Structures are given as C-alpha cells and as structure tokens.
Amino acid sequence: MRASAAAPKSLGMKPLQDLYPDDFAHCYGCGRLNADGLHVKSEWHNGEAVARFHPAPQHIALPGFVYGGLIASLIDCHAMATAAAASMEKAGATPGVDPTPRFVTASLQVDYLRPTPLGPELELRARATEVGERKVIVGVMLRANDSDCARGRVVAVRMPAGMAQRDVSRSTDARSIE
Amino acid sequence: MRASAAAPKSLGMKPLQDLYPDDFAHCYGCGRLNADGLHVKSEWHNGEAVARFHPAPQHIALPGFVYGGLIASLIDCHAMATAAAASMEKAGATPGVDPTPRFVTASLQVDYLRPTPLGPELELRARATEVGERKVIVGVMLRANDSDCARGRVVAVRMPAGMAQRDVSRSTDARSIE
C-alpha cells in the first residue's frame, strides 16, 4: 500500500497569521490583509512553528543570493507567530484553531551563517526557548537546500495596549490595504 | 540676509550606494539597479553616514506603525555603506567620490526602542565603532519625529570572493533588474 505523497495535514489547523484579529492583520511581512506584503504563513506542529517562503527575483542581495533584510523580515514575522503559539499553549488554547494573540518585536538578532542561495524555497523552523507572561524568547533557523543559512534570536512582547489605539485608515493608504 | 532653507551640499559627493560597482548594485535594499527595491541612499559627512527614508503605506506593522522588518532592512543597508566608508577613509580613499567597496552582513542586532510612527520621514545615522582589515562594526540609530525609535549594531565583513562568482542573469529575473 502506497502512502500519499502529501504530508499529513492537521485537520482544521490554519496558519497562525490567518487567525490574527482583522485589525492586526495588515503587517507587511505576514498580514493576510496587506495586498502588497510577503504573506509569511507559519504552521504549528508539536511545539515547533514551520514556514516556507519562496523569495521573488527582486529579493536579491548580491547576484545569486537572498537579501539579508528579507531574511530578517521572515525571521521576525515567523518568530512573532511562534511566540504567540507558545503563549497560547501555555494558557491552554490551541494554536492554529483559536485566535492568535499579537506580539511585537522588542529585539531581533540575526546571524548570517552562510550566503542564502536565491532560487530554492526557504524553510524556517522556530521554537520558544522562554515563555513569560509578557515576554517570549524565540530561536529560529532558516535553511535552504538543507543547509542552515541564518539563525535568529528574537525577543517578543505582547502588543502594548497603546499600539491598538490607532485606526488603520488614518495612517495607511486604503488602496494598499484590502 | 536670509540663509537658504536647503542644507549645504558637499559638491561632487554622491550617495555611497551610487558608487557600488554595477555588478553589486542589485540589492533589494539599496541597489540602484534594482527596479523594485527600496533604494536606501547613505551620505557620508565627517565620519557619519546619514540616510533618510519615507516608508510606503504598505510598510505597516500594526496600524500607525512601521514594519520592523523594514526597519531591520534600512539599518542593514545603511550599516553596510557605513562600514565601506569607514574602511575607505582608513585606507586613504574618499567616500562619496571613490568607488564604494561591497560589504556583507555577518550579524544584525536591532533593538526596537519604541514603536516607529508610519508617516514621517525616518532618519538613520551611523558610525563605525571598530574598523578592522576585514570586519567593521557599525552602530546605527533610526529616528522619527526627533525620537530614537530603533538602535542597530551590525557586523559587516568584506564581500568574500566566493560571492562574486555568479552571474546575475542565472539567478534573477532580468525583467526585475534594470
């Protein structure tokens, strides 16, 4: 009997970013409501978040290699989702099913271990290494062609209440936000 | 007598990125030959690099605030230019006049000091804190509305020879590179 080629799917599980509240789903890196954004999607499996991303040709640093700022962006958004999921699990909620709380980045450290080739799909894997009430620390590895290319260490904090007081229509161009 | 409102210009000085060799001017963040890129431009004055950038409406994190991945990208490219300029000065060359050597990022640390408002022009100022033969360490401050918003510490290294061996046409879509 031949197994299906597709990876087993967790029935009913969504990418974590698809469960951000609408008001906070405009992020250029991972917001489903940002028409011009990167749309990073992180899935949660057994305490680990996994995302895959295919850089566009313009996401170039030097010929043949991925732009480091894109790598930092992918690590950032993937880490925020990881922090949220780890925090949810600790509180008894189900990541990928229940609404995802919004975390923001306090600090981002990226070590570029080797030049990341532009062409293959990138894979990001992340785990929370410390889950506090307000602060979560996340470790991320970005790989291409089965090689470790960049390592991230990200400090995430729960979105401060003061960041939720603005109306999107006051600060963004409605044409660029679906 | 009324002084001109414009800042005095250093005659004949160009942004550092405009003096990268053509083969290495495709960077998404700062390459003049990347039609879809951010086009960060850093100018060198008395040991300090200054850049100004106006985020687009889609460069949003949460409503009203700039995306952290964009901030990391601006800090990254501005730091690489700063590293190059400091290295040039040490070698007796003139930043903004002579060709700018290409550095690449070994590590990037960004501390987000406060949410960066989306709307005003951002200002980045950077200085090299250590200038070695191969490695340069750069400190960067990003400000908006005269407030410090993000601080970067970036380790730059001279572009390894192995990164210069690829042809841009093999890895990028020619339509996206002018």
Short mmCIF file of N, CA and C in Angstrom, two decimals, chain B:
data_model
loop_
_atom_site.label_atom_id
_atom_site.label_comp_id
_atom_site.label_asym_id
_atom_site.label_seq_id
_atom_site.Cartn_x
_atom_site.Cartn_y
_atom_site.Cartn_z
N MET B 1 20.09 89.15 6.00
CA MET B 1 20.26 88.21 4.88
C MET B 1 19.74 86.84 5.29
N ARG B 2 18.89 86.28 4.45
CA ARG B 2 18.24 85.03 4.80
C ARG B 2 19.03 83.85 4.21
N ALA B 3 19.34 82.89 5.09
CA ALA B 3 20.07 81.72 4.60
C ALA B 3 19.14 80.84 3.78
N SER B 4 19.70 80.11 2.87
CA SER B 4 18.89 79.17 2.09
C SER B 4 18.33 78.10 3.01
N ALA B 5 17.12 77.67 2.71
CA ALA B 5 16.49 76.62 3.53
C ALA B 5 17.16 75.26 3.29
N ALA B 6 17.79 75.12 2.14
CA ALA B 6 18.39 73.82 1.83
C ALA B 6 19.68 73.62 2.62
N ALA B 7 19.94 72.37 3.01
CA ALA B 7 21.19 72.07 3.70
C ALA B 7 22.34 72.26 2.72
N PRO B 8 23.51 72.67 3.21
CA PRO B 8 24.63 72.81 2.29
C PRO B 8 25.01 71.46 1.68
N LYS B 9 25.31 71.48 0.41
CA LYS B 9 25.67 70.23 -0.25
C LYS B 9 27.18 70.14 -0.39
N SER B 10 27.67 68.90 -0.20
CA SER B 10 29.08 68.68 -0.45
C SER B 10 29.22 68.50 -1.95
N LEU B 11 29.86 69.45 -2.59
CA LEU B 11 29.94 69.42 -4.05
C LEU B 11 30.61 68.15 -4.55
N GLY B 12 29.94 67.50 -5.48
CA GLY B 12 30.53 66.32 -6.09
C GLY B 12 30.41 65.05 -5.28
N MET B 13 29.82 65.10 -4.08
CA MET B 13 29.68 63.90 -3.27
C MET B 13 28.41 63.16 -3.67
N LYS B 14 28.53 61.86 -3.85
CA LYS B 14 27.36 61.05 -4.20
C LYS B 14 26.97 60.17 -3.02
N PRO B 15 25.72 59.67 -3.01
CA PRO B 15 25.39 58.64 -2.02
C PRO B 15 26.35 57.45 -2.20
N LEU B 16 26.72 56.83 -1.10
CA LEU B 16 27.70 55.75 -1.14
C LEU B 16 27.25 54.60 -2.05
N GLN B 17 25.95 54.30 -2.00
CA GLN B 17 25.46 53.15 -2.79
C GLN B 17 25.52 53.42 -4.29
N ASP B 18 25.52 54.70 -4.67
CA ASP B 18 25.60 55.00 -6.10
C ASP B 18 27.00 54.75 -6.65
N LEU B 19 27.93 54.43 -5.76
CA LEU B 19 29.30 54.14 -6.19
C LEU B 19 29.68 52.67 -5.99
N TYR B 20 28.67 51.82 -5.71
CA TYR B 20 28.95 50.37 -5.74
C TYR B 20 29.19 49.98 -7.20
N PRO B 21 30.09 49.03 -7.45
CA PRO B 21 30.27 48.55 -8.82
C PRO B 21 28.93 48.02 -9.38
N ASP B 22 28.71 48.17 -10.67
CA ASP B 22 27.45 47.75 -11.28
C ASP B 22 27.07 46.31 -10.92
N ASP B 23 28.03 45.42 -10.89
CA ASP B 23 27.73 44.01 -10.64
C ASP B 23 27.14 43.79 -9.25
N PHE B 24 27.36 44.74 -8.35
CA PHE B 24 26.89 44.56 -6.97
C PHE B 24 25.95 45.69 -6.58
N ALA B 25 25.19 46.14 -7.54
CA ALA B 25 24.25 47.25 -7.30
C ALA B 25 22.82 46.80 -7.52
N HIS B 26 22.55 45.51 -7.22
CA HIS B 26 21.21 44.96 -7.44
C HIS B 26 20.47 44.73 -6.14
N CYS B 27 21.07 45.07 -5.01
CA CYS B 27 20.48 44.78 -3.70
C CYS B 27 19.06 45.34 -3.58
N TYR B 28 18.16 44.52 -3.04
CA TYR B 28 16.77 44.95 -2.86
C TYR B 28 16.70 46.19 -1.95
N GLY B 29 17.58 46.26 -0.98
CA GLY B 29 17.52 47.38 -0.05
C GLY B 29 18.13 48.66 -0.59
N CYS B 30 19.24 48.53 -1.32
CA CYS B 30 19.98 49.75 -1.67
C CYS B 30 20.57 49.77 -3.07
N GLY B 31 20.25 48.77 -3.87
CA GLY B 31 20.87 48.72 -5.20
C GLY B 31 20.19 49.68 -6.17
N ARG B 32 20.98 50.53 -6.81
CA ARG B 32 20.39 51.48 -7.76
C ARG B 32 19.86 50.77 -8.99
N LEU B 33 20.30 49.51 -9.24
CA LEU B 33 19.85 48.77 -10.41
C LEU B 33 18.70 47.82 -10.12
N ASN B 34 18.18 47.84 -8.89
CA ASN B 34 17.01 47.00 -8.58
C ASN B 34 15.75 47.87 -8.73
N ALA B 35 15.02 47.60 -9.79
CA ALA B 35 13.86 48.45 -10.11
C ALA B 35 12.78 48.38 -9.04
N ASP B 36 12.72 47.26 -8.29
CA ASP B 36 11.65 47.06 -7.31
C ASP B 36 12.10 47.32 -5.89
N GLY B 37 13.34 47.78 -5.70
CA GLY B 37 13.92 47.84 -4.36
C GLY B 37 13.61 49.12 -3.60
N LEU B 38 14.21 49.21 -2.41
CA LEU B 38 13.94 50.32 -1.50
C LEU B 38 14.80 51.56 -1.80
N HIS B 39 15.95 51.34 -2.43
CA HIS B 39 16.85 52.44 -2.81
C HIS B 39 17.32 53.30 -1.64
N VAL B 40 17.76 52.64 -0.59
CA VAL B 40 18.38 53.35 0.54
C VAL B 40 19.62 54.09 0.01
N LYS B 41 19.73 55.37 0.38
CA LYS B 41 20.87 56.20 -0.05
C LYS B 41 21.53 56.80 1.19
N SER B 42 22.79 56.51 1.38
CA SER B 42 23.51 56.97 2.57
C SER B 42 24.57 57.98 2.16
N GLU B 43 24.58 59.10 2.85
CA GLU B 43 25.60 60.12 2.55
C GLU B 43 26.57 60.24 3.71
N TRP B 44 27.80 60.51 3.37
CA TRP B 44 28.90 60.48 4.35
C TRP B 44 29.35 61.90 4.67
N HIS B 45 29.30 62.26 5.93
CA HIS B 45 29.74 63.59 6.36
C HIS B 45 30.53 63.46 7.65
N ASN B 46 31.78 63.77 7.60
CA ASN B 46 32.60 63.83 8.82
C ASN B 46 32.51 62.57 9.70
N GLY B 47 32.70 61.45 9.09
CA GLY B 47 32.74 60.21 9.87
C GLY B 47 31.38 59.63 10.23
N GLU B 48 30.32 60.22 9.70
CA GLU B 48 28.98 59.70 9.99
C GLU B 48 28.22 59.52 8.68
N ALA B 49 27.45 58.43 8.62
CA ALA B 49 26.59 58.23 7.45
C ALA B 49 25.16 58.57 7.82
N VAL B 50 24.51 59.30 6.92
CA VAL B 50 23.13 59.74 7.16
C VAL B 50 22.26 59.28 5.99
N ALA B 51 21.10 58.72 6.31
CA ALA B 51 20.14 58.34 5.26
C ALA B 51 18.75 58.78 5.71
N ARG B 52 17.94 59.09 4.73
CA ARG B 52 16.54 59.44 5.03
C ARG B 52 15.65 58.56 4.17
N PHE B 53 14.56 58.11 4.75
CA PHE B 53 13.70 57.17 4.03
C PHE B 53 12.25 57.44 4.40
N HIS B 54 11.42 57.41 3.39
CA HIS B 54 9.98 57.61 3.62
C HIS B 54 9.27 56.28 3.36
N PRO B 55 8.85 55.57 4.42
CA PRO B 55 8.16 54.29 4.20
C PRO B 55 6.89 54.47 3.38
N ALA B 56 6.55 53.45 2.62
CA ALA B 56 5.31 53.46 1.85
C ALA B 56 4.16 52.99 2.76
N PRO B 57 2.93 53.29 2.37
CA PRO B 57 1.79 52.88 3.21
C PRO B 57 1.77 51.39 3.51
N GLN B 58 2.24 50.58 2.55
CA GLN B 58 2.20 49.13 2.81
C GLN B 58 3.26 48.67 3.80
N HIS B 59 4.21 49.53 4.15
CA HIS B 59 5.26 49.14 5.10
C HIS B 59 4.77 49.27 6.54
N ILE B 60 3.69 48.64 6.81
CA ILE B 60 2.98 48.75 8.08
C ILE B 60 3.22 47.50 8.94
N ALA B 61 3.25 47.70 10.24
CA ALA B 61 3.30 46.55 11.17
C ALA B 61 1.88 46.40 11.71
N LEU B 62 1.57 47.24 12.68
CA LEU B 62 0.21 47.40 13.16
C LEU B 62 -0.24 48.77 12.68
N PRO B 63 -1.52 49.01 12.62
CA PRO B 63 -1.98 50.32 12.13
C PRO B 63 -1.28 51.48 12.83
N GLY B 64 -0.66 52.35 12.01
CA GLY B 64 0.01 53.53 12.55
C GLY B 64 1.50 53.38 12.74
N PHE B 65 2.02 52.16 12.57
CA PHE B 65 3.43 51.94 12.89
C PHE B 65 4.17 51.22 11.75
N VAL B 66 5.48 51.52 11.69
CA VAL B 66 6.32 50.97 10.62
C VAL B 66 6.68 49.51 10.90
N TYR B 67 6.70 48.73 9.86
CA TYR B 67 7.07 47.30 9.93
C TYR B 67 8.52 47.12 10.39
N GLY B 68 8.70 46.29 11.40
CA GLY B 68 10.03 46.05 11.96
C GLY B 68 11.01 45.45 10.96
N GLY B 69 10.51 44.66 10.05
CA GLY B 69 11.39 44.08 9.03
C GLY B 69 11.94 45.13 8.09
N LEU B 70 11.14 46.16 7.82
CA LEU B 70 11.64 47.28 7.01
C LEU B 70 12.72 48.02 7.79
N ILE B 71 12.48 48.23 9.06
CA ILE B 71 13.48 48.92 9.89
C ILE B 71 14.79 48.14 9.90
N ALA B 72 14.70 46.83 10.04
CA ALA B 72 15.91 46.00 10.01
C ALA B 72 16.60 46.12 8.65
N SER B 73 15.82 46.19 7.59
CA SER B 73 16.39 46.29 6.24
C SER B 73 17.12 47.62 6.06
N LEU B 74 16.50 48.71 6.51
CA LEU B 74 17.14 50.03 6.38
C LEU B 74 18.44 50.07 7.18
N ILE B 75 18.39 49.54 8.40
CA ILE B 75 19.59 49.52 9.25
C ILE B 75 20.69 48.69 8.58
N ASP B 76 20.30 47.56 8.02
CA ASP B 76 21.26 46.67 7.37
C ASP B 76 22.00 47.38 6.23
N CYS B 77 21.25 47.92 5.29
CA CYS B 77 21.89 48.54 4.12
C CYS B 77 22.68 49.79 4.50
N HIS B 78 22.13 50.56 5.42
CA HIS B 78 22.84 51.78 5.84
C HIS B 78 24.15 51.40 6.54
N ALA B 79 24.12 50.35 7.32
CA ALA B 79 25.34 49.90 8.02
C ALA B 79 26.40 49.40 7.05
N MET B 80 25.97 48.69 5.99
CA MET B 80 26.96 48.20 5.02
C MET B 80 27.68 49.37 4.34
N ALA B 81 26.92 50.41 4.02
CA ALA B 81 27.54 51.59 3.40
C ALA B 81 28.47 52.30 4.38
N THR B 82 28.05 52.34 5.63
CA THR B 82 28.88 52.98 6.66
C THR B 82 30.19 52.23 6.84
N ALA B 83 30.09 50.91 6.87
CA ALA B 83 31.29 50.08 7.01
C ALA B 83 32.24 50.33 5.85
N ALA B 84 31.68 50.42 4.66
CA ALA B 84 32.52 50.65 3.48
C ALA B 84 33.21 52.01 3.56
N ALA B 85 32.45 53.03 3.95
CA ALA B 85 33.01 54.39 4.00
C ALA B 85 34.11 54.49 5.06
N ALA B 86 33.86 53.89 6.22
CA ALA B 86 34.87 53.94 7.28
C ALA B 86 36.13 53.21 6.85
N SER B 87 35.93 52.11 6.17
CA SER B 87 37.06 51.33 5.66
C SER B 87 37.83 52.11 4.59
N MET B 88 37.10 52.81 3.74
CA MET B 88 37.74 53.63 2.71
C MET B 88 38.57 54.74 3.34
N GLU B 89 38.01 55.41 4.30
CA GLU B 89 38.74 56.52 4.94
C GLU B 89 40.04 56.01 5.56
N LYS B 90 39.94 54.86 6.19
CA LYS B 90 41.13 54.29 6.84
C LYS B 90 42.22 54.00 5.80
N ALA B 91 41.77 53.66 4.58
CA ALA B 91 42.73 53.32 3.52
C ALA B 91 43.14 54.55 2.70
N GLY B 92 42.61 55.71 3.05
CA GLY B 92 43.01 56.93 2.34
C GLY B 92 42.14 57.28 1.15
N ALA B 93 41.06 56.55 0.94
CA ALA B 93 40.15 56.86 -0.17
C ALA B 93 39.07 57.85 0.31
N THR B 94 38.31 58.39 -0.64
CA THR B 94 37.31 59.41 -0.30
C THR B 94 35.90 58.85 -0.50
N PRO B 95 35.18 58.59 0.61
CA PRO B 95 33.79 58.10 0.49
C PRO B 95 32.92 59.13 -0.22
N GLY B 96 32.07 58.65 -1.12
CA GLY B 96 31.19 59.55 -1.86
C GLY B 96 31.82 60.07 -3.14
N VAL B 97 33.09 59.73 -3.34
CA VAL B 97 33.80 60.13 -4.56
C VAL B 97 34.43 58.89 -5.22
N ASP B 98 35.20 58.16 -4.44
CA ASP B 98 35.82 56.93 -4.97
C ASP B 98 34.80 55.78 -4.94
N PRO B 99 35.08 54.71 -5.73
CA PRO B 99 34.15 53.56 -5.72
C PRO B 99 33.99 53.00 -4.30
N THR B 100 32.76 52.58 -3.97
CA THR B 100 32.46 52.04 -2.64
C THR B 100 32.65 50.53 -2.65
N PRO B 101 33.51 49.97 -1.78
CA PRO B 101 33.65 48.51 -1.75
C PRO B 101 32.42 47.87 -1.11
N ARG B 102 32.13 46.63 -1.50
CA ARG B 102 30.91 45.97 -1.03
C ARG B 102 31.19 45.14 0.22
N PHE B 103 30.46 45.43 1.25
CA PHE B 103 30.50 44.62 2.48
C PHE B 103 29.21 43.81 2.56
N VAL B 104 29.26 42.72 3.31
CA VAL B 104 28.05 41.93 3.55
C VAL B 104 27.86 41.76 5.05
N THR B 105 26.64 41.41 5.43
CA THR B 105 26.26 41.37 6.84
C THR B 105 26.61 40.03 7.46
N ALA B 106 27.38 40.07 8.52
CA ALA B 106 27.64 38.84 9.28
C ALA B 106 26.61 38.69 10.38
N SER B 107 26.29 39.78 11.07
CA SER B 107 25.21 39.72 12.05
C SER B 107 24.55 41.08 12.20
N LEU B 108 23.30 41.02 12.56
CA LEU B 108 22.45 42.21 12.64
C LEU B 108 21.67 42.13 13.95
N GLN B 109 21.82 43.15 14.76
CA GLN B 109 21.05 43.22 16.02
C GLN B 109 20.23 44.51 15.97
N VAL B 110 18.93 44.38 16.15
CA VAL B 110 18.08 45.57 16.18
C VAL B 110 17.28 45.57 17.48
N ASP B 111 17.39 46.65 18.23
CA ASP B 111 16.55 46.85 19.42
C ASP B 111 15.49 47.88 19.06
N TYR B 112 14.25 47.47 19.19
CA TYR B 112 13.13 48.36 18.89
C TYR B 112 12.79 49.12 20.17
N LEU B 113 13.21 50.38 20.21
CA LEU B 113 13.12 51.16 21.46
C LEU B 113 11.70 51.64 21.72
N ARG B 114 11.01 51.98 20.65
CA ARG B 114 9.60 52.38 20.75
C ARG B 114 8.98 52.15 19.37
N PRO B 115 7.64 52.03 19.32
CA PRO B 115 7.00 51.86 18.00
C PRO B 115 7.33 53.04 17.10
N THR B 116 7.69 52.76 15.87
CA THR B 116 8.07 53.81 14.91
C THR B 116 6.82 54.27 14.16
N PRO B 117 6.49 55.55 14.25
CA PRO B 117 5.26 56.00 13.58
C PRO B 117 5.36 55.92 12.07
N LEU B 118 4.29 55.47 11.44
CA LEU B 118 4.23 55.40 9.98
C LEU B 118 3.66 56.72 9.46
N GLY B 119 4.44 57.41 8.68
CA GLY B 119 4.01 58.71 8.18
C GLY B 119 5.22 59.62 8.01
N PRO B 120 5.89 59.99 9.10
CA PRO B 120 7.04 60.88 8.96
C PRO B 120 8.23 60.20 8.29
N GLU B 121 9.10 61.03 7.73
CA GLU B 121 10.35 60.54 7.17
C GLU B 121 11.22 59.97 8.30
N LEU B 122 11.90 58.90 8.03
CA LEU B 122 12.81 58.31 9.01
C LEU B 122 14.23 58.81 8.73
N GLU B 123 14.99 58.98 9.78
CA GLU B 123 16.39 59.38 9.64
C GLU B 123 17.27 58.32 10.28
N LEU B 124 18.30 57.91 9.55
CA LEU B 124 19.26 56.95 10.10
C LEU B 124 20.63 57.61 10.17
N ARG B 125 21.30 57.45 11.29
CA ARG B 125 22.66 57.95 11.45
C ARG B 125 23.51 56.79 11.94
N ALA B 126 24.70 56.66 11.37
CA ALA B 126 25.54 55.52 11.73
C ALA B 126 27.01 55.91 11.73
N ARG B 127 27.74 55.24 12.61
CA ARG B 127 29.20 55.39 12.68
C ARG B 127 29.82 54.02 12.89
N ALA B 128 31.01 53.86 12.38
CA ALA B 128 31.76 52.63 12.65
C ALA B 128 32.39 52.74 14.03
N THR B 129 32.27 51.70 14.82
CA THR B 129 32.87 51.71 16.15
C THR B 129 34.16 50.89 16.19
N GLU B 130 34.37 50.11 15.16
CA GLU B 130 35.59 49.29 15.07
C GLU B 130 35.83 49.03 13.60
N VAL B 131 37.04 49.34 13.12
CA VAL B 131 37.34 49.17 11.70
C VAL B 131 38.55 48.27 11.55
N GLY B 132 38.29 47.00 11.27
CA GLY B 132 39.38 46.06 11.06
C GLY B 132 39.66 45.87 9.59
N GLU B 133 40.62 45.03 9.29
CA GLU B 133 41.02 44.79 7.91
C GLU B 133 39.87 44.17 7.12
N ARG B 134 39.19 43.24 7.78
CA ARG B 134 38.13 42.51 7.10
C ARG B 134 36.76 42.78 7.70
N LYS B 135 36.73 43.12 8.99
CA LYS B 135 35.46 43.25 9.72
C LYS B 135 35.29 44.67 10.25
N VAL B 136 34.09 45.20 10.10
CA VAL B 136 33.77 46.54 10.63
C VAL B 136 32.49 46.42 11.46
N ILE B 137 32.50 47.03 12.63
CA ILE B 137 31.29 47.04 13.47
C ILE B 137 30.68 48.44 13.40
N VAL B 138 29.37 48.47 13.21
CA VAL B 138 28.67 49.73 12.98
C VAL B 138 27.52 49.88 13.97
N GLY B 139 27.40 51.07 14.53
CA GLY B 139 26.24 51.42 15.36
C GLY B 139 25.32 52.35 14.59
N VAL B 140 24.03 52.07 14.63
CA VAL B 140 23.05 52.83 13.85
C VAL B 140 21.91 53.28 14.77
N MET B 141 21.44 54.51 14.58
CA MET B 141 20.23 54.94 15.27
C MET B 141 19.20 55.37 14.23
N LEU B 142 17.99 54.87 14.38
CA LEU B 142 16.89 55.27 13.50
C LEU B 142 15.93 56.15 14.30
N ARG B 143 15.62 57.32 13.73
CA ARG B 143 14.77 58.28 14.44
C ARG B 143 13.56 58.67 13.58
N ALA B 144 12.49 59.01 14.27
CA ALA B 144 11.30 59.56 13.61
C ALA B 144 10.78 60.66 14.52
N ASN B 145 10.37 61.76 13.92
CA ASN B 145 9.87 62.89 14.72
C ASN B 145 10.84 63.24 15.86
N ASP B 146 12.12 63.19 15.56
CA ASP B 146 13.17 63.55 16.54
C ASP B 146 13.23 62.63 17.75
N SER B 147 12.64 61.46 17.67
CA SER B 147 12.76 60.48 18.76
C SER B 147 13.52 59.25 18.28
N ASP B 148 14.37 58.72 19.16
CA ASP B 148 15.06 57.48 18.85
C ASP B 148 14.03 56.34 18.84
N CYS B 149 13.97 55.58 17.76
CA CYS B 149 12.98 54.51 17.65
C CYS B 149 13.62 53.12 17.59
N ALA B 150 14.76 53.00 16.94
CA ALA B 150 15.40 51.68 16.84
C ALA B 150 16.91 51.86 16.78
N ARG B 151 17.60 50.96 17.45
CA ARG B 151 19.07 51.01 17.50
C ARG B 151 19.61 49.73 16.89
N GLY B 152 20.59 49.88 16.02
CA GLY B 152 21.19 48.70 15.39
C GLY B 152 22.66 48.57 15.72
N ARG B 153 23.10 47.34 15.80
CA ARG B 153 24.52 47.03 15.91
C ARG B 153 24.77 45.96 14.86
N VAL B 154 25.64 46.28 13.92
CA VAL B 154 25.78 45.43 12.75
C VAL B 154 27.25 45.08 12.54
N VAL B 155 27.51 43.82 12.32
CA VAL B 155 28.86 43.37 11.99
C VAL B 155 28.92 43.15 10.48
N ALA B 156 29.78 43.92 9.85
CA ALA B 156 29.95 43.85 8.39
C ALA B 156 31.29 43.22 8.06
N VAL B 157 31.32 42.43 7.02
CA VAL B 157 32.60 41.86 6.55
C VAL B 157 32.74 42.14 5.06
N ARG B 158 33.97 42.26 4.63
CA ARG B 158 34.21 42.45 3.19
C ARG B 158 33.61 41.29 2.42
N MET B 159 33.00 41.58 1.31
CA MET B 159 32.37 40.54 0.50
C MET B 159 33.38 39.44 0.18
N PRO B 160 33.07 38.20 0.57
CA PRO B 160 34.01 37.11 0.24
C PRO B 160 34.10 36.93 -1.27
N ALA B 161 35.27 36.56 -1.73
CA ALA B 161 35.48 36.39 -3.18
C ALA B 161 34.48 35.40 -3.77
N GLY B 162 34.11 34.40 -2.99
CA GLY B 162 33.19 33.37 -3.49
C GLY B 162 31.80 33.89 -3.82
N MET B 163 31.45 35.06 -3.28
CA MET B 163 30.11 35.60 -3.57
C MET B 163 30.08 36.37 -4.88
N ALA B 164 31.21 36.53 -5.50
CA ALA B 164 31.27 37.35 -6.72
C ALA B 164 31.34 36.49 -7.97
N GLN B 165 31.14 35.19 -7.80
CA GLN B 165 31.37 34.31 -8.94
C GLN B 165 30.12 33.99 -9.73
N ARG B 166 28.98 34.50 -9.29
CA ARG B 166 27.76 34.17 -10.01
C ARG B 166 27.36 35.28 -10.96
N ASP B 167 26.70 34.89 -12.00
CA ASP B 167 26.21 35.85 -12.98
C ASP B 167 24.77 36.20 -12.61
N VAL B 168 24.47 37.48 -12.57
CA VAL B 168 23.13 37.91 -12.17
C VAL B 168 22.04 37.28 -13.04
N SER B 169 22.34 37.03 -14.28
CA SER B 169 21.31 36.52 -15.19
C SER B 169 20.91 35.08 -14.86
N ARG B 170 21.77 34.39 -14.10
CA ARG B 170 21.44 33.00 -13.76
C ARG B 170 20.45 32.89 -12.61
N SER B 171 20.39 33.91 -11.80
CA SER B 171 19.60 33.75 -10.59
C SER B 171 18.47 34.75 -10.44
N THR B 172 18.38 35.70 -11.32
CA THR B 172 17.31 36.68 -11.17
C THR B 172 16.57 36.83 -12.48
N ASP B 173 15.40 37.36 -12.33
CA ASP B 173 14.57 37.61 -13.49
C ASP B 173 15.01 38.94 -14.10
N ALA B 174 15.48 38.88 -15.33
CA ALA B 174 16.03 40.09 -15.94
C ALA B 174 15.00 41.22 -15.99
N ARG B 175 13.72 40.86 -15.98
CA ARG B 175 12.71 41.92 -16.05
C ARG B 175 12.68 42.78 -14.80
N SER B 176 13.13 42.17 -13.68
CA SER B 176 13.05 42.94 -12.44
C SER B 176 14.33 43.71 -12.15
N ILE B 177 15.34 43.48 -12.96
CA ILE B 177 16.61 44.19 -12.78
C ILE B 177 16.80 45.06 -14.02
N GLU B 178 16.87 46.33 -13.81
CA GLU B 178 17.03 47.22 -14.96
C GLU B 178 18.37 46.99 -15.65
#
